[in-house]
Each structure stands twice: as C-alpha cells, then as structure tokens.
Amino acid sequence: MKQQIEKLLADAVASLPDVADHPELQSLRPELERARDAKHGDYASNIAMQLARPLRRKPRDIANDIIDQLGSSELLAGVEIAGPGFINFRLADTAYNSELRAILQAGKTYGHGGSGAGHRLIVEFVSANPTGPLHVGHGRHAAYGASVANLLSAAGYDVHREYYVNDAGRQMDILAVSLWLRMYELNDTPLDFPVGGYQGDYVREIASQALADGARDLLPDGGNLLDDLPPDNPAGADVYLDALIARARERLGDEGFDRLLRIAADAILADIKDDLAEFGVVFDEWFSERSLMDSGAIDRALDRVQTNGHTYSKDGAIWFRATEFGDEKDRVVIRENGRTTYFASDIAYHLQKRERGFGTLVDILGADHHGYVARVRAGLQAVGESPDCLEVDLVQFVVLYRGKDKVQMSTRSGEFETLRKLRDEVGDDAARLFFVSRSNDQHLDFDLELAKSRSNENPVYYIQYAHARICSVLRELEERGLQWAQERGSNNLDRLSETHEVELRQILCRYPEILALAARQRAPQHVVHYLRELAQALHTYYNAHRFIVDDDELRDARLLLVLATRQVLRNGLDMIGVSAPASM
RNA sequence: GCCCCGGUAGCUCAGCUGGAUAGAGCGUCCGCCUCCUAAGCGGAAGGUCCCAGGUUCGAAUCCUGGUCGGGGCACCA
C-alpha cells in the first residue's frame, strides 16, 4: 500500500517543471512516513519542505503544485497540505478493505517483501565454544539471531543460518585435560584438579559417561602423572595448564588426546544442539573450525595474505600487517610455536563464506568482540575481498540479577546461569520475547526472580491471549451452530465503521511496513512493540463490541477483521519464535 | 590513553531516513464481569529526553566537546 502511494508521489514530483530543471534532484526519492496523529491522515511526506531550499520557493506552494500533479487515484480519499508544508495522504476505505482481504489470501506469507530477492546471505550467530552448556547471554544471541534471520528471510533474502564451532585451539585442550582428570577421579585415582580447568559438574557427567562407554584405556597408570609439573596457582595457571596439556599429549599420544577432546566436544555440542532446538533455534549448518585446518583452508588463506605481501616475521612469529587496512595494530597469524592463531582461522572462515557464494556475511557477536571487527575486515581485504560484505551486529551483555544481587558468570569456574535453567524458569516463549524486546545494543538487565515471580504478567501472555481469544470466538461460533461465510464478510467490509474497527484495520495494514523496517534495521524489537499494539487494539475491540451478532453481514465482516488479526498475530509471533496458542 | 555501546516517567525500556502535542509495560490511584476467556477493558497521576555548544524552517534523533555507566584494547577463543 505504502509503495503504491510512494510511486504516485514520486511521479508527481518528477513531473514538476522546476524539478526537471534541477538534474541533482532527479535522484531524490520522496519518502512517506506514517502520520503519528490520525488527524494528519495515514501517510505524510515532507518532500515539499526538502525541495524548498534548492527550488528557492515556499514549501506550501510546492506542495500545492505536487498535489495538482497527483491527479486522482482510487487509493486515496484525500490529500491535503498541513503545517509548514507537509502533504498528508488519507487512504480510501476501499484500499484498506482490499488489504484486509489480502491478509487472509496471503496467510502465512502476509507481510513478506522482496527487497532481498536474489541475494544470498549468511547469518552466523551464537557460535559459543563447545566447552560448556550455553548460558543466558547465549540465549540472547540465539533469540536475536534467529529473529533477524527470520526477518531477512521474510524480506526475500536467501538466508543461511550457521553456527561456527570452535572445536580447535587451547580452550578445547583445557577442556580435554579437565575431562581427563575427572575420569581419573571417578576411576578412584583422584588427582589435583587445575585451578584454571573447567570445573563445572557437566565435565563429571561426561567423564562418567565416557567411562561407561569403555574409555578406560585413556587412563594410563596415574601414579606419577602430575610429577614435575610447575606449581598450580592462580598466577601461574596458564603455565601449569600448558604443561598439563603437554603431559597428557605425551602420555596418550596425539591420537589418544584427540579422542579425549572429541568425547568432550561431541557431548557438549550435542547438549547445545538440543538446548537450542528446544528453544526453537535451528541452524542450516554447524561449521567446524577444525575442518578449516583439516581441509587446508587456513593454509590457503594465509598463503593468499602472504602472496599479496601483507605479512612479515618478527620474534619468530608471522604477523599480518593489519594496520595497512586501518586496524590499530598488526596481528599474529602463526605463533612462535608454529600453530596458527584463532584470527588466522577467522580470515580463512570468512574467505570461505565468500567462496560458498554469500553476498553478505552477517556476524552476530557479543559486544566484547567489537575490537575484532576491524581485524576481520582487514583480513578480508588482504585476501582480496571487499570489507563491505561483512556486517557485524553486536549484542550487548545480559546482566543477570537475583533480586538486587548481580550474578557472576564464568564458564570455567562453573558459576553461571544456564540457558536451560532460564528456559525452565520463565518458559521458552517468555524468554524468546524478552530477549528480543530490547535493542541489541542496549544492555539487558535480567532479574531472574522478577521474571519468575511475574511470569503471568509477562507481555508475551498479553499478545498470546489476543490470539487465544480469537480462537475462542471461533469455537463459540461453532457451538452456536454458525459458520463464517468469507464471501459475505468480504462483500460487507464497508459495515466496519466503528472507531475500534477502523483503528484495528489500520494497524493490521501496517504490518508489512513494520517487517520491512525490522529487517532493514536488524531490529526485531519493532515486531514486539507492534504485536503489543495490535493485541491491545484487539482486546479493546473485544471489550467494546461483540463479534458474533445476529446480523449475518455484520457478523461475517467482523469475523473477517478478527481472522485477519489472528493471521497477523501468528505471523508476527512466528518471526520471533513465540508460539500462538489456541487457548490459554 | 584509545575504541565500541548506552544515559528518555518511580523501575525496565520503545521512539523508523530529523517532522506536527515525546510513548509502552511494570508500579501507584479510581472504575468495569447476569454478556464470544477479567492473563482483559476504561480513566488518572507521573518528563530539565545527562550537560553545554553547533547544524536546520524544525533536534530525543545529526555534529563537536564534556560527564556518568557497561564493555574492549593477547603469540586466549
């Protein structure tokens, strides 16, 4: 609807004689915005005021000329000039009514647009290290990323959802030795557990399962296992861990150590997958960092950086000249010990995404990764890709509170709140909605006690209740032995003249604009706020009028309006992964 | 020190490419169920949009400088 009016306006502006004389104005695309106040009609444009300066004319005079050029359209019930030079457009009832019919006709796809058609896009999100269960912060990433992916998909993009699995590197080694020592412990040969190890109980559970699965051969005689290692204390934890990892590799061989590592990683990853699936977050691909090493992708990427002349050696390491591309310092890609860095994997990974044919690479990352954005952009340029293909959306932290107390979170110490626990406490629907109801670059204070104690007052129920109410009306209709006659409703939409009906209809027809906006801005919170508004309009209508009335024509028209509302509620809730129950 | 994000009602937050009288939820106060679900509706109270400049016909929104809060500046991932 909006697009049609925009087209009319654009044509009218282009046909103004003095605009034709200004070549620089040819590319100007007049834009419409929703009028905030119903007095101002449905849409307003400020184009006349924008033209006033270049044309050296009064805004209201220009507006007048534009309106003359507009001619008449059956979409419009009125066009007028207001205030300093706004042009206000009032849509015709017939335009609104055909949009109502379009809602039911389009069903699940109502509101979808085509702005992203033909464009392949990859959204990478969550990508938590498989070193422990997901915590609350990951839940926010999951909810946000999944919603953004849905929105982009609805905007017509060909969207690929991906989780990057960091199954290589030092953190995994630490996890492996943590598991190893827990297995000794459960095998009645307890050894001192490193202060820097992963202390969570889940490691014990994996150890127990591993032993049950017959992994006892990974436990050579433990008597002198920890002899001659450096002292383990908080200050020297890293040195100690390195020595411990080296000892494990020495005793088990690379193959044995690798098995140990895989047992841990596979178990944790399986748990993460279950957790996310239950949360309604699904991925097209779980992409392994290790596979980049095994396939030689990292070496190839580094070769390319080197060939392009962007590396040098210093202190026994190979450095990437990131400063050439605007990063604040150069970065190591191959360590003194010969191993590639995580950053090297990242260059290869992003290059590889491009090679898989994605036009835009969307990374959804924690706010603590902001320093890393310039680095990856630099890396992309060094391998000959445009830095503009990468879009990074940072998600600010979730700060957990229990009442007034901040809950400290650290995966290694095992003191943290898991996503699973949160889901159990507040429910999947409430958690999904809560996580996306705030802008991603806003810190999120999450009070667990509040969320728990008020679970019945959560806004999610308000929206879901509107949906359930409509379903309930239909059940009532059936109980009374009546049927909704779509045709009759459709032919009598002009009977919907109550203020509440006009308002509800207007809100419904705004849905496509909201979706487009939310997709463009990667801002699912717009959908949440919209749904609340829509639910409110429905509740108000419900309280003011009865839908099941004796007058067949009016009843069927009202039911059409209400069914369209149900459809849009469903579609919107679906975007953010929240269910639409038929009864509550 | 440098970089990123934020500061809007008592609390938690929306506010789209600058636009007409700044919004919602919670909390507080007053009303509404012989009627399709009261997890609902109607009404009231509540504001120095952090501060100071600037740009503009017009600034919560853009720019500059402060200030307060969170985060980041590894041969960790």
XYZ file of C-alpha atoms (C1' of nucleotides) in Angstrom:
661
model
C 0.000 0.000 0.000
C 2.726 2.376 1.071
C 4.768 1.599 -2.013
C 1.872 2.434 -4.275
C 1.411 5.845 -2.714
C 5.145 6.453 -2.823
C 5.117 5.720 -6.522
C 2.283 8.168 -7.119
C 4.126 10.829 -5.192
C 7.439 10.201 -6.909
C 5.824 10.517 -10.326
C 4.123 13.745 -9.337
C 7.339 15.263 -8.039
C 9.313 14.193 -11.099
C 6.802 15.867 -13.366
C 7.163 19.266 -11.714
C 8.709 21.624 -14.273
C 11.261 23.179 -11.929
C 12.381 19.787 -10.626
C 13.077 18.752 -14.194
C 15.387 21.770 -14.424
C 17.482 20.555 -11.495
C 19.364 17.431 -12.524
C 20.646 16.870 -8.981
C 17.058 16.438 -7.822
C 16.305 13.646 -10.266
C 17.620 11.009 -7.915
C 15.636 12.341 -4.975
C 13.170 9.736 -3.842
C 10.341 11.294 -1.872
C 9.534 9.248 1.194
C 6.395 8.698 3.124
C 6.087 8.225 6.806
C 3.180 7.109 8.871
C 1.325 10.044 10.315
C 1.508 9.851 14.082
C -1.759 11.599 14.551
C -4.889 10.344 12.791
C -5.822 13.975 12.162
C -2.980 14.028 9.667
C -4.337 11.175 7.630
C -2.459 7.935 7.048
C 0.807 8.985 5.471
C 2.702 12.240 5.347
C 5.519 13.474 3.169
C 7.939 16.283 3.858
C 9.145 16.436 0.262
C 7.885 19.969 -0.299
C 9.978 21.227 2.589
C 13.014 19.379 1.304
C 12.563 20.979 -2.112
C 12.026 24.470 -0.740
C 15.707 25.289 -0.448
C 17.004 24.061 -3.826
C 13.980 25.486 -5.643
C 14.000 28.728 -3.625
C 10.267 28.560 -3.232
C 7.823 28.367 -0.377
C 7.134 24.801 0.790
C 3.377 25.229 0.749
C 3.429 26.470 -2.862
C 5.491 23.494 -3.936
C 3.131 21.195 -2.079
C 0.266 22.728 -3.971
C 1.924 22.035 -7.326
C 2.682 18.465 -6.321
C -0.931 17.855 -5.385
C -2.031 19.245 -8.748
C 0.249 16.759 -10.473
C -1.018 13.837 -8.388
C -4.317 13.608 -10.146
C -6.812 11.244 -8.669
C -6.332 7.684 -7.514
C -8.900 5.315 -6.149
C -6.450 4.506 -3.359
C -6.758 7.982 -1.959
C -9.668 9.534 -0.151
C -7.943 12.850 0.276
C -4.676 14.764 0.023
C -4.059 17.987 1.854
C -1.375 20.443 2.826
C -0.775 20.981 6.500
C 1.505 22.880 8.826
C 4.714 24.234 7.296
C 4.263 22.185 4.112
C 3.509 18.564 4.898
C 1.477 16.714 2.327
C -0.948 14.429 4.098
C -2.487 11.438 2.385
C -5.694 9.818 3.512
C -6.288 6.333 2.203
C -9.649 5.302 0.864
C -11.681 2.697 2.746
C -11.623 0.544 -0.337
C -7.830 0.481 -0.242
C -7.881 -0.673 3.357
C -10.562 -3.243 2.734
C -8.742 -4.865 -0.143
C -5.670 -5.054 2.076
C -7.750 -6.912 4.674
C -8.728 -9.451 2.052
C -5.080 -9.706 1.033
C -4.127 -10.707 4.576
C -6.331 -13.787 4.506
C -5.363 -14.570 0.971
C -1.619 -14.422 1.661
C -1.917 -16.204 5.015
C 1.459 -17.173 6.403
C 3.334 -15.095 3.888
C 1.402 -11.894 4.511
C 3.815 -9.079 5.177
C 6.714 -10.601 3.327
C 8.595 -8.385 0.931
C 11.000 -8.737 -1.927
C 13.740 -6.255 -1.131
C 16.295 -9.024 -0.644
C 15.284 -11.174 -3.583
C 18.147 -12.857 -5.362
C 20.631 -12.079 -2.610
C 22.354 -14.865 -0.680
C 23.187 -14.010 2.867
C 24.735 -15.935 5.741
C 23.881 -15.174 9.345
C 26.339 -16.586 11.831
C 25.251 -16.480 15.441
C 25.675 -17.995 18.886
C 28.906 -19.824 17.926
C 29.652 -20.423 21.600
C 32.720 -22.524 22.304
C 31.752 -26.117 22.959
C 33.386 -26.027 26.367
C 30.222 -25.944 28.426
C 26.471 -25.506 28.339
C 25.011 -22.336 26.874
C 24.455 -19.571 29.346
C 21.923 -16.800 29.481
C 23.927 -14.465 27.247
C 23.981 -17.072 24.501
C 20.223 -17.222 24.825
C 20.013 -13.592 23.863
C 22.255 -14.213 20.856
C 20.162 -17.174 19.825
C 16.857 -15.337 20.133
C 18.175 -12.246 18.400
C 19.998 -14.054 15.614
C 17.113 -16.386 14.869
C 14.672 -13.480 14.713
C 16.911 -11.406 12.473
C 17.377 -14.395 10.182
C 13.600 -14.854 10.028
C 13.097 -11.192 9.232
C 15.685 -11.225 6.476
C 14.152 -14.334 5.056
C 10.736 -12.652 5.064
C 12.339 -9.721 3.257
C 13.173 -12.099 0.441
C 16.813 -12.897 1.179
C 18.085 -16.400 0.712
C 19.275 -16.870 4.305
C 21.732 -19.458 5.584
C 21.872 -19.857 9.365
C 25.194 -21.005 10.692
C 26.892 -21.845 13.980
C 30.684 -21.711 13.954
C 32.030 -24.432 16.188
C 35.353 -23.514 17.785
C 36.447 -27.088 18.148
C 40.135 -26.339 17.903
C 42.595 -24.426 19.994
C 43.719 -24.083 23.532
C 40.320 -23.852 25.203
C 39.476 -27.262 23.803
C 42.791 -28.621 25.100
C 41.946 -27.312 28.539
C 38.546 -28.930 28.325
C 40.172 -32.221 27.328
C 42.517 -32.313 30.313
C 39.674 -31.268 32.593
C 37.744 -34.285 31.404
C 40.805 -36.480 31.760
C 41.324 -35.592 35.410
C 37.649 -36.074 36.198
C 37.839 -39.515 34.657
C 40.756 -40.366 36.945
C 38.767 -39.053 39.859
C 35.788 -41.253 39.037
C 38.129 -44.166 38.489
C 39.242 -43.961 42.118
C 42.606 -42.431 41.373
C 41.911 -38.761 42.202
C 44.455 -36.196 41.086
C 44.648 -32.483 41.844
C 42.318 -30.529 39.596
C 43.845 -27.436 37.947
C 42.579 -24.069 39.146
C 42.238 -22.970 35.508
C 40.357 -26.080 34.424
C 36.665 -26.352 33.609
C 35.166 -27.033 36.992
C 31.518 -27.437 36.053
C 29.653 -30.581 37.024
C 28.881 -31.272 33.392
C 32.506 -32.345 32.948
C 31.995 -35.004 35.624
C 28.889 -36.212 33.847
C 30.744 -36.537 30.572
C 33.570 -38.331 32.392
C 31.146 -40.784 33.890
C 29.568 -41.472 30.512
C 32.995 -41.866 28.897
C 33.995 -44.450 31.473
C 30.723 -46.275 30.972
C 31.433 -46.289 27.253
C 34.739 -48.021 27.880
C 37.229 -45.217 27.568
C 39.313 -46.586 30.428
C 42.244 -47.080 28.080
C 42.653 -43.307 28.102
C 43.761 -43.577 31.724
C 47.307 -44.915 31.881
C 48.598 -45.597 35.395
C 48.021 -42.307 37.158
C 50.559 -42.588 39.982
C 53.198 -40.214 38.691
C 51.026 -38.438 36.174
C 51.435 -34.959 37.599
C 55.083 -35.286 38.708
C 57.469 -32.457 37.895
C 54.802 -30.052 36.686
C 55.167 -26.351 37.537
C 53.221 -25.099 40.561
C 49.487 -24.639 40.037
C 48.298 -21.335 41.389
C 46.038 -18.582 40.040
C 49.019 -16.507 38.886
C 50.649 -19.381 37.041
C 47.514 -21.166 35.935
C 48.278 -20.827 32.241
C 51.814 -22.135 32.530
C 50.553 -25.051 34.556
C 47.781 -25.828 32.081
C 50.199 -25.789 29.154
C 52.445 -28.226 30.959
C 49.488 -30.396 31.876
C 48.271 -30.453 28.276
C 51.777 -31.363 27.109
C 51.887 -34.164 29.676
C 48.543 -35.504 28.508
C 49.640 -35.489 24.892
C 52.867 -37.252 25.851
C 51.036 -39.997 27.751
C 48.166 -40.505 25.352
C 49.786 -39.694 22.063
C 48.154 -37.235 19.706
C 45.579 -39.784 18.715
C 44.532 -40.590 22.260
C 44.424 -36.945 23.222
C 42.320 -36.260 20.201
C 39.855 -38.938 21.207
C 39.616 -37.403 24.651
C 38.975 -33.998 23.143
C 36.318 -35.294 20.820
C 34.486 -37.104 23.590
C 34.216 -33.819 25.455
C 33.387 -31.643 22.467
C 30.841 -34.028 20.993
C 28.993 -34.408 24.267
C 28.835 -30.679 24.859
C 27.892 -29.865 21.300
C 25.094 -32.423 21.396
C 23.789 -30.742 24.515
C 23.985 -27.300 22.904
C 22.104 -28.536 19.859
C 19.327 -29.973 21.993
C 19.119 -26.828 24.049
C 18.813 -24.592 21.005
C 16.380 -26.878 19.227
C 14.104 -26.823 22.268
C 14.435 -23.063 22.245
C 13.202 -23.063 18.655
C 16.527 -22.011 17.188
C 17.686 -24.081 14.260
C 20.748 -23.864 12.064
C 21.330 -24.914 8.490
C 24.916 -25.726 9.273
C 27.273 -26.302 12.172
C 30.596 -25.281 10.738
C 33.679 -26.755 12.332
C 36.830 -24.685 12.849
C 38.784 -27.913 12.764
C 37.508 -28.633 9.290
C 39.219 -25.455 8.151
C 42.520 -26.860 9.375
C 41.929 -30.340 8.026
C 40.925 -29.079 4.596
C 43.930 -26.780 4.349
C 41.682 -23.731 4.099
C 43.701 -21.884 6.704
C 46.976 -22.505 4.894
C 45.435 -21.405 1.625
C 44.087 -18.215 3.149
C 47.415 -17.416 4.772
C 49.212 -18.103 1.514
C 46.986 -15.602 -0.134
C 47.699 -12.973 2.510
C 51.402 -13.705 2.173
C 51.372 -13.658 -1.635
C 49.623 -10.309 -1.533
C 52.520 -9.099 0.562
C 50.739 -8.363 3.796
C 52.827 -10.417 6.211
C 56.239 -10.271 7.894
C 58.166 -12.214 10.523
C 59.041 -10.873 13.909
C 60.016 -12.576 17.158
C 59.719 -15.957 15.487
C 56.079 -15.411 14.594
C 54.344 -14.476 11.341
C 52.462 -11.202 11.545
C 49.684 -9.834 9.379
C 50.073 -6.147 8.568
C 46.536 -5.277 9.670
C 47.445 -1.629 10.175
C 47.617 -1.291 6.392
C 43.866 -1.744 6.392
C 43.015 0.527 9.266
C 43.313 -1.856 12.219
C 45.046 -0.365 15.217
C 47.853 -2.904 15.368
C 49.349 -5.771 13.419
C 48.239 -9.271 14.336
C 49.986 -12.595 14.728
C 48.706 -15.303 12.401
C 51.295 -18.010 13.059
C 52.675 -18.263 16.557
C 56.270 -18.822 17.541
C 55.317 -22.449 18.244
C 54.140 -22.894 14.659
C 50.422 -23.081 15.398
C 48.045 -20.732 13.654
C 46.012 -18.297 15.719
C 42.272 -18.081 16.083
C 42.416 -14.971 13.969
C 44.018 -16.957 11.131
C 41.053 -19.332 11.288
C 38.775 -16.368 11.091
C 40.311 -14.986 7.934
C 40.006 -18.406 6.360
C 36.468 -18.844 7.629
C 35.225 -15.548 6.244
C 37.005 -16.063 2.947
C 35.415 -19.465 2.800
C 31.967 -17.959 3.357
C 32.537 -15.749 0.344
C 33.700 -18.744 -1.675
C 30.474 -20.503 -0.763
C 28.706 -17.718 -2.637
C 27.294 -15.476 0.062
C 26.977 -11.842 -0.919
C 26.607 -10.550 2.613
C 28.190 -12.050 5.708
C 26.288 -11.151 8.843
C 28.107 -11.921 12.097
C 26.174 -11.582 15.300
C 28.695 -11.221 18.078
C 28.982 -10.257 21.700
C 29.832 -6.668 22.472
C 33.211 -7.808 23.755
C 34.147 -8.687 20.167
C 33.938 -5.165 18.867
C 37.714 -4.796 18.687
C 37.793 -7.752 16.402
C 35.618 -6.290 13.681
C 38.332 -4.075 12.181
C 40.674 -7.058 12.256
C 38.404 -9.347 10.268
C 37.608 -6.585 7.780
C 41.348 -6.107 7.329
C 41.736 -9.837 6.832
C 39.052 -9.894 4.161
C 40.763 -7.109 2.274
C 44.121 -8.835 2.496
C 42.698 -11.869 0.711
C 41.165 -9.631 -1.927
C 37.587 -9.387 -0.706
C 35.634 -6.214 -0.106
C 35.371 -5.289 3.558
C 31.829 -4.085 2.921
C 30.453 -7.580 2.503
C 30.868 -8.111 6.243
C 28.215 -6.799 8.586
C 28.698 -7.202 12.305
C 25.817 -6.747 14.709
C 26.967 -6.564 18.274
C 24.746 -7.766 21.069
C 25.311 -6.097 24.402
C 25.638 -8.095 27.574
C 22.944 -9.642 29.637
C 23.457 -8.827 33.259
C 21.741 -11.311 35.496
C 20.251 -10.340 38.792
C 18.703 -12.322 41.538
C 16.736 -9.582 43.208
C 19.330 -6.885 43.733
C 22.342 -9.181 43.504
C 24.311 -9.392 40.332
C 25.017 -12.974 39.373
C 28.634 -13.505 38.394
C 29.220 -15.596 35.344
C 32.292 -17.527 34.320
C 32.223 -20.720 32.327
C 35.476 -22.071 33.687
C 34.584 -21.698 37.320
C 31.243 -23.340 36.637
C 29.375 -20.488 38.301
C 26.827 -19.316 35.811
C 23.209 -19.465 34.898
C 22.500 -21.753 32.009
C 20.078 -21.019 29.232
C 18.371 -24.288 30.074
C 17.726 -23.211 33.625
C 16.360 -19.896 32.450
C 14.066 -21.632 29.989
C 12.771 -23.896 32.721
C 12.117 -20.947 34.982
C 10.409 -18.500 32.659
C 9.428 -20.650 29.687
C 10.632 -20.601 26.090
C 8.052 -18.142 24.822
C 8.676 -15.572 27.530
C 12.429 -15.914 27.189
C 12.355 -15.542 23.398
C 10.188 -12.464 23.577
C 12.064 -10.900 26.454
C 15.407 -11.270 24.708
C 14.307 -9.509 21.547
C 12.106 -6.847 23.086
C 15.119 -4.618 23.596
C 17.503 -3.231 21.063
C 20.601 -5.390 20.577
C 22.861 -2.513 21.507
C 21.118 -1.971 24.785
C 22.372 -3.718 27.905
C 19.844 -6.143 29.240
C 19.156 -6.358 32.938
C 17.539 -9.685 33.576
C 16.199 -10.182 37.047
C 15.569 -13.878 37.441
C 13.357 -13.528 40.463
C 11.274 -10.889 38.793
C 10.956 -12.957 35.629
C 9.901 -15.932 37.702
C 7.516 -14.230 40.076
C 5.787 -12.273 37.397
C 5.685 -14.868 34.723
C 1.940 -14.447 34.420
C 2.271 -10.735 33.841
C 4.834 -11.069 31.117
C 3.873 -9.182 27.951
C 4.078 -12.401 25.987
C 0.831 -13.560 27.551
C -0.890 -10.346 26.596
C -0.135 -10.968 22.941
C -0.822 -14.674 23.065
C -4.080 -14.028 24.857
C -5.309 -11.908 21.967
C -4.689 -14.851 19.667
C -6.341 -17.330 22.008
C -9.348 -15.072 22.367
C -9.933 -15.039 18.644
C -9.694 -18.813 18.544
C -12.167 -18.910 21.369
C -14.622 -16.759 19.448
C -14.476 -19.217 16.574
C -15.139 -22.097 18.919
C -18.139 -20.236 20.258
C -19.348 -19.602 16.739
C -19.259 -23.292 16.018
C -21.030 -24.144 19.269
C -23.874 -21.898 18.246
C -24.119 -23.797 15.005
C -22.989 -20.875 12.888
C -20.403 -20.681 10.167
C -18.293 -17.848 8.924
C -19.161 -17.009 5.331
C -15.982 -15.496 3.959
C -17.642 -14.258 0.790
C -20.382 -12.469 2.690
C -17.869 -10.947 5.066
C -15.697 -9.802 2.219
C -18.643 -8.164 0.474
C -19.666 -6.270 3.579
C -16.453 -4.778 4.816
C -17.981 -1.335 4.489
C -20.079 -2.270 7.512
C -16.940 -1.956 9.643
C -17.376 1.663 10.572
C -16.815 1.651 14.312
C -13.759 3.589 15.517
C -12.281 0.443 17.019
C -12.664 -1.364 13.726
C -11.076 1.381 11.704
C -8.155 1.523 14.115
C -7.614 -2.211 14.173
C -7.748 -2.336 10.383
C -5.187 0.406 10.117
C -2.792 -1.341 12.492
C -3.138 -4.612 10.603
C -2.272 -2.980 7.314
C 0.895 -1.535 8.783
C 2.399 -4.955 9.382
C 4.351 -5.187 6.102
C 5.982 -1.847 6.818
C 6.970 -2.996 10.303
C 8.509 -6.185 8.965
C 10.483 -4.313 6.340
C 11.725 -1.828 8.904
C 12.682 -4.515 11.393
C 14.548 -6.452 8.712
C 16.385 -3.421 7.408
C 17.478 -2.362 10.852
C 18.036 -5.888 12.170
C 15.693 -4.792 14.919
C 13.195 -7.454 15.975
C 12.032 -5.275 18.854
C 9.897 -3.378 16.351
C 7.895 -6.553 15.830
C 7.425 -6.995 19.569
C 6.173 -3.463 20.056
C 3.939 -3.770 17.060
C 2.408 -7.003 18.327
C 1.677 -5.431 21.659
C -0.095 -2.600 19.900
C -2.055 -4.987 17.713
C -3.037 -7.121 20.702
C -4.178 -4.054 22.544
C -6.361 -2.952 19.636
C -7.921 -6.400 19.547
C -8.572 -6.501 23.303
C -10.119 -3.059 23.182
C -12.319 -4.015 20.256
C -13.302 -7.226 22.001
C -14.395 -5.355 25.086
C -16.320 -2.726 23.174
C -18.201 -4.888 20.684
C -19.494 -8.374 20.179
C -18.367 -10.180 17.083
C -20.993 -12.878 16.997
C -24.067 -10.787 16.282
C -27.381 -11.727 14.703
C -26.869 -9.594 11.630
C -25.205 -12.060 9.225
C -23.492 -9.456 7.115
C -22.041 -7.521 10.006
C -21.013 -10.711 11.802
C -19.139 -12.084 8.826
C -17.447 -8.757 8.190
C -16.323 -8.554 11.824
C -15.109 -12.108 11.751
C -13.069 -11.349 8.667
C -11.395 -8.487 10.506
C -10.751 -10.649 13.524
C -9.438 -13.542 11.466
C -7.075 -11.193 9.695
C -5.901 -10.088 13.132
C -5.291 -13.675 14.140
C -3.260 -14.226 10.998
C -1.037 -11.215 11.597
C -0.580 -12.116 15.270
C 0.535 -15.574 14.211
C 2.870 -14.279 11.558
C 4.455 -11.781 13.908
C 4.880 -14.245 16.749
C 6.378 -16.700 14.312
C 9.009 -14.143 13.324
C 10.317 -14.032 16.880
C 9.849 -17.728 17.568
C 6.981 -17.443 20.010
C 4.036 -19.823 19.875
C 0.462 -18.752 19.177
C -1.728 -20.911 21.431
C -5.360 -21.579 20.534
C -6.368 -21.453 24.161
C -4.888 -20.323 27.417
C 45.313 6.680 26.894
C 42.500 4.801 22.515
C 37.965 2.252 20.604
C 32.570 0.410 20.883
C 27.564 0.762 23.321
C 24.283 3.324 26.439
C 22.057 7.783 29.614
C 14.209 9.282 27.712
C 8.333 8.826 33.555
C 9.487 5.883 40.385
C 11.582 0.961 37.701
C 12.629 -1.636 32.833
C 12.692 0.217 28.115
C 10.444 1.828 22.687
C 10.940 6.099 19.691
C 11.765 4.190 11.961
C 15.668 8.114 6.555
C 15.485 14.831 11.719
C 8.826 16.421 11.499
C 3.362 18.197 13.860
C 1.003 17.681 21.247
C 7.727 12.526 23.495
C 5.289 6.695 24.100
C 4.636 1.444 26.267
C 4.923 -2.174 30.175
C 5.502 -2.637 35.375
C 4.366 0.024 39.890
C 0.542 3.765 42.229
C -4.758 5.635 42.359
C -10.234 5.275 40.620
C -13.905 2.492 37.931
C -15.847 -2.182 34.696
C -17.594 -9.459 34.647
C -26.395 -11.819 34.648
C -22.615 -10.592 28.036
C -17.824 -14.521 22.396
C -11.801 -16.330 28.188
C -11.080 -10.261 33.619
C -3.910 -13.487 31.543
C -8.948 -8.354 29.662
C -11.020 -3.049 29.265
C -11.735 2.380 30.539
C -9.769 6.609 33.248
C -5.979 9.429 36.449
C -1.228 10.863 38.206
C 3.863 10.774 36.654
C 9.172 14.192 31.937
C 15.205 19.604 32.584
C 14.655 13.284 26.613
C 22.522 13.500 31.163
C 25.039 18.697 30.392
C 26.870 22.637 27.014
C 27.521 24.386 22.256
C 26.529 23.742 16.805
C 23.789 22.447 12.024
C 18.452 23.160 10.379
C 12.315 26.037 8.634
C 12.303 22.140 12.536
C 16.692 18.148 17.076
C 15.174 12.979 21.996
C 17.067 11.875 16.874
C 22.599 14.651 13.235
C 27.778 17.055 14.584
C 31.502 18.717 18.404
C 33.060 18.870 23.452
C 32.080 17.262 28.386
C 30.023 13.880 32.146
C 28.274 9.215 34.221
C 27.679 3.762 33.491
C 28.935 -1.010 30.770
C 32.443 -3.425 27.544
C 37.040 -3.969 24.701
C 42.277 -2.968 23.609
C 46.738 -11.187 23.800
C 51.581 -15.292 20.066
C 43.107 -16.712 24.736
C 38.997 -18.203 21.990
